[in-house]
Amino acid sequence: MRRDDPTPHTSARPVLEIRGLDLDFGTPRGRVHALRNVSLNVAAAQVVGIVGESGSGKSTLAYTVMGLHHENAEVTAGNILFEGQDLLNMPSQARRRLLGDRMSMIFQDPMTALNPVRTIENQMIDIQHHKKGSRSEKRARAVDMLHRVGIPDPQNRLSGYPHQFSGGMRQRICIAMALLVKPALLIADEPTTALDATLEVQIIHLLKDLQKEIGCSVLFVSHHLGAVAELCDRVAVMYAGEVVEQGAVRDIFHNPRHPYTRALLECDPARIRKRTRTLPTIPGEVPSLLAIKKGCIFRQRCLHAFSRCEQQIPVAYPVEREHFARCHLLEAEHVVSA
Ligand code: SF4
């Protein structure tokens, strides 16, 4: 564990513990340092959101936890513990056994997540291969789950193929498949991005209801702050491969302390009060992760940067209980001594 590990320390063991995780991608142009010193906990039955711009590393983190990252990815430091088991150092067969059983995932695009040449029935029975029971029992469970996610006439629709369902229905089927195995941890990677606003609200409510019913933990990746506020208990804000702030949803949304979190919230269309033709953006671009220079990763876009930000990487300063931010200003303000 690193010196400035900002994750909350509670007596109950979290379902997922990520500690000081560094991940590089090997590319022809050099090594891309895609994740750096990422630490995050997901407690039992807790929903943790990961937010940030495109390129912040949130999906890379989700795929790394699932062990689905690309061949050119290499974890260079840190640990990922799932129910106390070290995912990065367990035999690949044992890790595969966890997938679709104790851990499951909902992908961003329901059009490509389902196999187009197999019926929904076959896919929903296949996903239960870890579970005991006859085919008819597994079929009955699939029908029940399709009914719970709001697919009308599930008995008959089960024999359909993915192309016979709308995008929203397909995402409901993906949710049904992911939760059919009653996982301890569900990872949802931007599950509403491909859907329109009305469907997004429906899917978020559905996920919330089913999470409560099943009692699983959820790692919810999204760039939609409203969805995160609606669904999550805690939030981690990522920027250019680092978690720059994390805390309870109410703390992050009502008392953001990192300049990047504040800028991100100011760009949320739901917070714009005046009529405007141009949506606000954060000036500048996410820096190249090929060669990380010393100092704060956000300094080129930060309105509050000062000389120290060029020289030192900020540690995680506690703001309140279980609320941390990586910004030198917090030390200067003496909010809580680090
Ligand atoms: Fe801005 Fe400096 Fe804080 Fe980084 S450490 S967010 S550059 S003030």
Short mmCIF file of C-alpha atoms and ligand atoms in Angstrom, two decimals:
data_model
loop_
_atom_site.label_atom_id
_atom_site.label_comp_id
_atom_site.label_asym_id
_atom_site.label_seq_id
_atom_site.Cartn_x
_atom_site.Cartn_y
_atom_site.Cartn_z
CA MET A 1 0.00 0.00 0.00
CA ARG A 2 1.35 3.42 -0.91
CA ARG A 3 2.02 6.20 1.53
CA ASP A 4 -0.91 8.34 0.38
CA ASP A 5 -3.42 5.53 -0.12
CA PRO A 6 -6.73 7.43 0.07
CA THR A 7 -9.18 4.57 0.31
CA PRO A 8 -11.44 4.46 3.37
CA HIS A 9 -10.37 1.90 5.94
CA THR A 10 -13.36 0.11 7.43
CA SER A 11 -13.52 -3.02 9.54
CA ALA A 12 -15.59 -4.98 6.96
CA ARG A 13 -13.47 -6.20 4.06
CA PRO A 14 -14.53 -4.51 0.78
CA VAL A 15 -15.70 -6.72 -2.08
CA LEU A 16 -13.19 -4.99 -4.36
CA GLU A 17 -9.93 -3.36 -3.25
CA ILE A 18 -7.70 -1.66 -5.80
CA ARG A 19 -4.36 -0.58 -4.38
CA GLY A 20 -1.78 1.68 -6.05
CA LEU A 21 -2.54 0.32 -9.52
CA ASP A 22 -0.27 1.33 -12.42
CA LEU A 23 -0.99 0.10 -15.95
CA ASP A 24 0.91 0.82 -19.17
CA PHE A 25 0.04 0.15 -22.79
CA GLY A 26 2.98 -0.71 -25.04
CA THR A 27 2.63 1.18 -28.34
CA PRO A 28 4.98 1.79 -31.30
CA ARG A 29 5.43 5.35 -29.98
CA GLY A 30 6.37 4.23 -26.47
CA ARG A 31 4.66 3.27 -23.25
CA VAL A 32 1.36 4.97 -22.46
CA HIS A 33 0.98 5.27 -18.69
CA ALA A 34 -2.79 4.79 -18.74
CA LEU A 35 -3.40 4.23 -15.00
CA ARG A 36 -1.24 5.63 -12.24
CA ASN A 37 -1.48 5.00 -8.51
CA VAL A 38 -5.20 4.17 -8.63
CA SER A 39 -6.68 3.14 -5.28
CA LEU A 40 -10.36 2.45 -4.82
CA ASN A 41 -12.63 0.32 -2.62
CA VAL A 42 -16.09 -1.02 -3.37
CA ALA A 43 -17.84 -2.20 -0.21
CA ALA A 44 -20.49 -4.91 -0.09
CA ALA A 45 -23.79 -3.78 -1.63
CA GLN A 46 -22.28 -0.39 -2.47
CA VAL A 47 -22.53 1.38 -5.83
CA VAL A 48 -19.36 3.27 -6.75
CA GLY A 49 -19.33 5.57 -9.77
CA ILE A 50 -16.27 6.41 -11.83
CA VAL A 51 -16.55 9.66 -13.75
CA GLY A 52 -14.23 11.67 -15.97
CA GLU A 53 -13.75 12.85 -19.54
CA SER A 54 -12.98 10.49 -22.42
CA GLY A 55 -9.40 9.31 -22.01
CA SER A 56 -9.46 9.56 -18.22
CA GLY A 57 -8.90 5.81 -17.82
CA LYS A 58 -12.27 4.87 -16.34
CA SER A 59 -13.08 2.11 -18.85
CA THR A 60 -9.46 0.90 -18.76
CA LEU A 61 -9.84 0.47 -15.01
CA ALA A 62 -13.13 -1.45 -15.41
CA TYR A 63 -11.64 -3.77 -18.04
CA THR A 64 -8.52 -4.31 -15.92
CA VAL A 65 -10.63 -5.44 -12.96
CA MET A 66 -12.42 -7.90 -15.26
CA GLY A 67 -9.10 -9.05 -16.78
CA LEU A 68 -10.33 -8.10 -20.25
CA HIS A 69 -7.67 -5.55 -21.17
CA HIS A 70 -5.71 -5.67 -24.43
CA GLU A 71 -2.62 -7.81 -24.95
CA ASN A 72 -0.37 -4.76 -24.98
CA ALA A 73 -1.51 -3.78 -21.46
CA GLU A 74 0.80 -4.44 -18.54
CA VAL A 75 0.12 -3.87 -14.86
CA THR A 76 3.41 -2.53 -13.54
CA ALA A 77 2.44 -1.97 -9.89
CA GLY A 78 -0.36 -2.47 -7.39
CA ASN A 79 -2.98 -5.07 -6.53
CA ILE A 80 -6.60 -5.83 -7.25
CA LEU A 81 -8.24 -7.86 -4.50
CA PHE A 82 -11.68 -9.35 -5.10
CA GLU A 83 -13.27 -10.92 -2.01
CA GLY A 84 -9.74 -11.04 -0.62
CA GLN A 85 -8.30 -12.91 -3.64
CA ASP A 86 -5.43 -11.34 -5.55
CA LEU A 87 -6.81 -11.16 -9.11
CA LEU A 88 -3.50 -10.21 -10.70
CA ASN A 89 -1.62 -13.18 -9.30
CA MET A 90 -4.18 -15.96 -9.52
CA PRO A 91 -4.01 -18.69 -12.23
CA SER A 92 -5.88 -17.60 -15.36
CA GLN A 93 -8.27 -20.55 -15.09
CA ALA A 94 -9.29 -19.58 -11.56
CA ARG A 95 -9.77 -16.00 -12.66
CA ARG A 96 -11.92 -17.07 -15.61
CA ARG A 97 -14.11 -19.08 -13.23
CA LEU A 98 -15.00 -15.86 -11.42
CA LEU A 99 -16.27 -14.20 -14.59
CA GLY A 100 -19.96 -14.69 -15.25
CA ASP A 101 -20.27 -16.07 -11.73
CA ARG A 102 -18.99 -13.88 -8.86
CA MET A 103 -18.20 -11.00 -11.26
CA SER A 104 -20.18 -9.91 -14.30
CA MET A 105 -20.21 -6.97 -16.66
CA ILE A 106 -22.61 -4.86 -18.68
CA PHE A 107 -20.94 -3.39 -21.75
CA GLN A 108 -21.46 -0.01 -23.35
CA ASP A 109 -22.96 -1.15 -26.63
CA PRO A 110 -25.81 -3.67 -26.42
CA MET A 111 -25.64 -4.04 -30.24
CA THR A 112 -22.28 -5.79 -30.02
CA ALA A 113 -22.47 -7.31 -26.52
CA LEU A 114 -24.88 -10.05 -27.64
CA ASN A 115 -24.04 -12.82 -30.08
CA PRO A 116 -26.09 -12.03 -33.23
CA VAL A 117 -26.37 -15.65 -34.42
CA ARG A 118 -27.60 -17.25 -31.19
CA THR A 119 -31.05 -16.96 -29.64
CA ILE A 120 -31.49 -15.04 -26.40
CA GLU A 121 -32.50 -18.36 -24.81
CA ASN A 122 -29.22 -20.06 -25.69
CA GLN A 123 -27.19 -17.07 -24.53
CA MET A 124 -29.08 -16.85 -21.23
CA ILE A 125 -28.63 -20.56 -20.60
CA ASP A 126 -24.92 -20.43 -21.52
CA ILE A 127 -24.31 -17.63 -19.02
CA GLN A 128 -25.56 -19.95 -16.25
CA HIS A 129 -22.93 -22.62 -16.98
CA HIS A 130 -21.53 -22.23 -13.44
CA LYS A 131 -24.96 -22.84 -11.91
CA LYS A 132 -26.53 -26.17 -11.06
CA GLY A 133 -29.86 -27.22 -12.59
CA SER A 134 -31.40 -28.67 -15.72
CA ARG A 135 -31.86 -26.73 -18.95
CA SER A 136 -35.56 -26.24 -18.19
CA GLU A 137 -34.73 -24.81 -14.74
CA LYS A 138 -32.20 -22.44 -16.30
CA ARG A 139 -34.75 -21.47 -18.94
CA ALA A 140 -37.31 -20.72 -16.22
CA ARG A 141 -34.75 -18.49 -14.44
CA ALA A 142 -34.07 -16.68 -17.74
CA VAL A 143 -37.80 -16.08 -18.29
CA ASP A 144 -38.15 -14.76 -14.75
CA MET A 145 -35.20 -12.39 -15.16
CA LEU A 146 -36.43 -11.11 -18.54
CA HIS A 147 -39.77 -10.42 -16.90
CA ARG A 148 -38.03 -8.49 -14.08
CA VAL A 149 -36.13 -6.28 -16.53
CA GLY A 150 -39.39 -5.43 -18.33
CA ILE A 151 -39.28 -7.58 -21.49
CA PRO A 152 -42.92 -8.21 -22.42
CA ASP A 153 -44.00 -11.80 -23.14
CA PRO A 154 -40.62 -13.27 -22.11
CA GLN A 155 -41.74 -16.90 -22.69
CA ASN A 156 -42.03 -16.25 -26.41
CA ARG A 157 -39.38 -13.54 -26.82
CA LEU A 158 -36.76 -15.89 -25.41
CA SER A 159 -36.56 -17.68 -28.76
CA GLY A 160 -35.78 -14.42 -30.58
CA TYR A 161 -32.42 -13.20 -31.89
CA PRO A 162 -30.80 -9.91 -30.79
CA HIS A 163 -31.69 -8.08 -34.04
CA GLN A 164 -35.38 -8.62 -33.26
CA PHE A 165 -35.12 -6.32 -30.21
CA SER A 166 -34.72 -2.54 -29.98
CA GLY A 167 -31.53 -1.01 -28.50
CA GLY A 168 -33.22 -0.38 -25.14
CA MET A 169 -34.59 -3.93 -25.01
CA ARG A 170 -31.16 -5.34 -25.88
CA GLN A 171 -29.58 -3.43 -22.99
CA ARG A 172 -32.31 -4.78 -20.68
CA ILE A 173 -31.41 -8.28 -21.87
CA CYS A 174 -27.70 -7.57 -21.18
CA ILE A 175 -28.62 -6.42 -17.65
CA ALA A 176 -30.74 -9.55 -17.19
CA MET A 177 -27.81 -11.74 -18.28
CA ALA A 178 -25.33 -9.95 -16.03
CA LEU A 179 -27.59 -10.26 -12.98
CA LEU A 180 -28.92 -13.74 -13.72
CA VAL A 181 -25.80 -15.22 -12.11
CA LYS A 182 -26.32 -13.10 -8.97
CA PRO A 183 -22.77 -11.71 -8.97
CA ALA A 184 -21.04 -10.24 -5.93
CA LEU A 185 -19.68 -7.48 -8.19
CA LEU A 186 -21.30 -6.02 -11.29
CA ILE A 187 -19.21 -3.77 -13.50
CA ALA A 188 -21.27 -1.50 -15.73
CA ASP A 189 -19.21 0.29 -18.39
CA GLU A 190 -21.22 3.27 -19.65
CA PRO A 191 -24.34 1.08 -19.94
CA THR A 192 -26.60 3.94 -21.00
CA THR A 193 -24.33 5.79 -23.46
CA ALA A 194 -25.86 4.16 -26.55
CA LEU A 195 -29.43 4.91 -25.40
CA ASP A 196 -31.60 8.02 -25.66
CA ALA A 197 -32.37 10.14 -22.58
CA THR A 198 -35.75 8.54 -21.79
CA LEU A 199 -34.37 5.03 -22.01
CA GLU A 200 -31.36 6.07 -19.94
CA VAL A 201 -33.59 7.08 -17.03
CA GLN A 202 -35.50 3.79 -17.27
CA ILE A 203 -32.30 1.73 -17.32
CA ILE A 204 -30.82 3.61 -14.34
CA HIS A 205 -33.98 3.01 -12.29
CA LEU A 206 -34.00 -0.62 -13.34
CA LEU A 207 -30.35 -1.08 -12.33
CA LYS A 208 -31.01 0.60 -9.00
CA ASP A 209 -33.99 -1.63 -8.21
CA LEU A 210 -32.21 -4.84 -9.21
CA GLN A 211 -29.02 -3.90 -7.33
CA LYS A 212 -31.08 -3.43 -4.17
CA GLU A 213 -32.93 -6.69 -4.73
CA ILE A 214 -29.83 -8.78 -5.45
CA GLY A 215 -27.60 -6.88 -3.00
CA CYS A 216 -24.53 -6.92 -5.26
CA SER A 217 -21.81 -4.28 -5.37
CA VAL A 218 -21.58 -2.19 -8.53
CA LEU A 219 -18.72 -0.34 -10.21
CA PHE A 220 -20.55 2.09 -12.49
CA VAL A 221 -18.50 3.82 -15.18
CA SER A 222 -20.14 6.87 -16.70
CA HIS A 223 -19.51 10.35 -18.04
CA HIS A 224 -23.09 11.28 -17.17
CA LEU A 225 -23.02 13.00 -13.80
CA GLY A 226 -26.81 12.91 -13.39
CA ALA A 227 -26.83 9.12 -13.73
CA VAL A 228 -24.05 8.83 -11.17
CA ALA A 229 -25.86 11.12 -8.72
CA GLU A 230 -29.00 9.02 -9.13
CA LEU A 231 -27.45 5.61 -8.75
CA CYS A 232 -24.22 5.75 -6.75
CA ASP A 233 -23.23 5.87 -3.07
CA ARG A 234 -19.63 6.93 -3.72
CA VAL A 235 -17.82 8.54 -6.66
CA ALA A 236 -14.23 8.46 -7.88
CA VAL A 237 -13.31 11.27 -10.27
CA MET A 238 -10.62 10.26 -12.77
CA TYR A 239 -8.40 12.53 -14.82
CA ALA A 240 -5.69 11.35 -17.24
CA GLY A 241 -5.29 7.98 -15.53
CA GLU A 242 -5.43 9.16 -11.91
CA VAL A 243 -8.19 9.27 -9.30
CA VAL A 244 -8.04 12.96 -8.40
CA GLU A 245 -10.95 13.01 -5.94
CA GLN A 246 -13.22 10.47 -4.30
CA GLY A 247 -15.93 10.54 -1.69
CA ALA A 248 -19.62 10.08 -0.97
CA VAL A 249 -21.90 11.29 -3.77
CA ARG A 250 -23.26 14.19 -1.67
CA ASP A 251 -19.70 15.38 -0.83
CA ILE A 252 -18.47 15.27 -4.41
CA PHE A 253 -21.57 17.00 -5.81
CA HIS A 254 -22.07 19.56 -3.02
CA ASN A 255 -18.51 20.15 -1.85
CA PRO A 256 -16.11 19.31 -4.70
CA ARG A 257 -12.54 20.25 -3.69
CA HIS A 258 -10.44 19.39 -6.71
CA PRO A 259 -10.39 22.06 -9.47
CA TYR A 260 -11.00 19.35 -12.09
CA THR A 261 -14.11 18.04 -10.28
CA ARG A 262 -15.43 21.59 -10.03
CA ALA A 263 -14.82 22.21 -13.73
CA LEU A 264 -16.48 18.90 -14.62
CA LEU A 265 -19.56 19.78 -12.58
CA GLU A 266 -19.73 23.26 -14.13
CA CYS A 267 -19.89 21.61 -17.57
CA ASP A 268 -22.84 19.42 -16.60
CA PRO A 269 -25.76 20.58 -18.81
CA ALA A 270 -28.18 19.85 -15.94
CA ARG A 271 -26.52 22.62 -13.88
CA ILE A 272 -26.74 25.35 -16.50
CA ARG A 273 -29.25 27.92 -15.29
CA LYS A 274 -29.08 30.51 -18.10
CA ARG A 275 -30.25 29.98 -21.66
CA THR A 276 -27.19 29.44 -23.88
CA ARG A 277 -26.28 28.24 -27.35
CA THR A 278 -22.84 26.97 -26.36
CA LEU A 279 -22.27 24.35 -23.72
CA PRO A 280 -19.39 25.06 -21.33
CA THR A 281 -16.20 23.01 -21.74
CA ILE A 282 -12.95 22.70 -19.82
CA PRO A 283 -10.33 24.62 -21.85
CA GLY A 284 -7.33 22.62 -23.07
CA GLU A 285 -6.91 18.90 -23.64
CA VAL A 286 -6.12 15.79 -21.63
CA PRO A 287 -2.29 15.57 -21.73
CA SER A 288 -0.39 12.86 -23.55
CA LEU A 289 0.24 9.91 -21.28
CA LEU A 290 3.32 8.83 -23.26
CA ALA A 291 5.77 10.74 -21.12
CA ILE A 292 4.41 11.88 -17.77
CA LYS A 293 6.17 14.98 -16.57
CA LYS A 294 6.61 15.72 -12.89
CA GLY A 295 4.01 17.80 -11.09
CA CYS A 296 0.21 17.75 -11.02
CA ILE A 297 -1.31 16.07 -14.08
CA PHE A 298 -4.05 18.74 -14.29
CA ARG A 299 -1.74 21.77 -14.09
CA GLN A 300 -1.93 22.78 -17.78
CA ARG A 301 -5.69 23.26 -17.55
CA CYS A 302 -5.98 24.39 -13.96
CA LEU A 303 -6.90 28.03 -13.25
CA HIS A 304 -5.33 27.79 -9.78
CA ALA A 305 -1.96 26.25 -10.69
CA PHE A 306 1.05 27.69 -8.88
CA SER A 307 4.77 26.94 -8.91
CA ARG A 308 4.61 23.88 -6.69
CA CYS A 309 2.12 22.26 -9.10
CA GLU A 310 4.93 22.14 -11.72
CA GLN A 311 7.26 20.27 -9.40
CA GLN A 312 5.35 17.90 -7.13
CA ILE A 313 2.63 15.33 -7.64
CA PRO A 314 -0.03 16.12 -5.02
CA VAL A 315 -0.80 13.43 -2.47
CA ALA A 316 -4.38 12.58 -1.49
CA TYR A 317 -5.44 15.05 1.18
CA PRO A 318 -8.41 14.17 3.38
CA VAL A 319 -11.21 16.72 3.14
CA GLU A 320 -13.77 15.04 5.31
CA ARG A 321 -14.29 11.49 6.46
CA GLU A 322 -13.81 9.24 3.41
CA HIS A 323 -13.49 12.28 1.09
CA PHE A 324 -10.07 12.83 -0.50
CA ALA A 325 -8.65 15.08 -3.21
CA ARG A 326 -5.22 15.30 -4.81
CA CYS A 327 -4.54 19.03 -4.90
CA HIS A 328 -1.80 21.09 -3.23
CA LEU A 329 -4.36 23.78 -2.43
CA LEU A 330 -5.87 21.55 0.21
CA GLU A 331 -2.65 21.52 2.17
CA ALA A 332 -2.36 25.29 1.81
CA GLU A 333 -5.88 25.75 3.12
CA HIS A 334 -5.19 23.47 6.10
CA VAL A 335 -8.57 21.83 5.67
CA VAL A 336 -7.37 18.77 7.53
CA SER A 337 -3.70 18.07 8.00
CA ALA A 338 -2.64 15.19 5.75
FE1 SF4 B 1 -4.48 22.84 -9.81
FE2 SF4 B 1 -2.14 22.70 -8.52
FE3 SF4 B 1 -4.32 21.64 -7.43
FE4 SF4 B 1 -3.17 20.52 -9.56
S1 SF4 B 1 -2.29 20.71 -7.51
S2 SF4 B 1 -5.32 20.84 -9.25
S3 SF4 B 1 -2.51 22.30 -10.70
S4 SF4 B 1 -3.95 23.80 -7.86
#
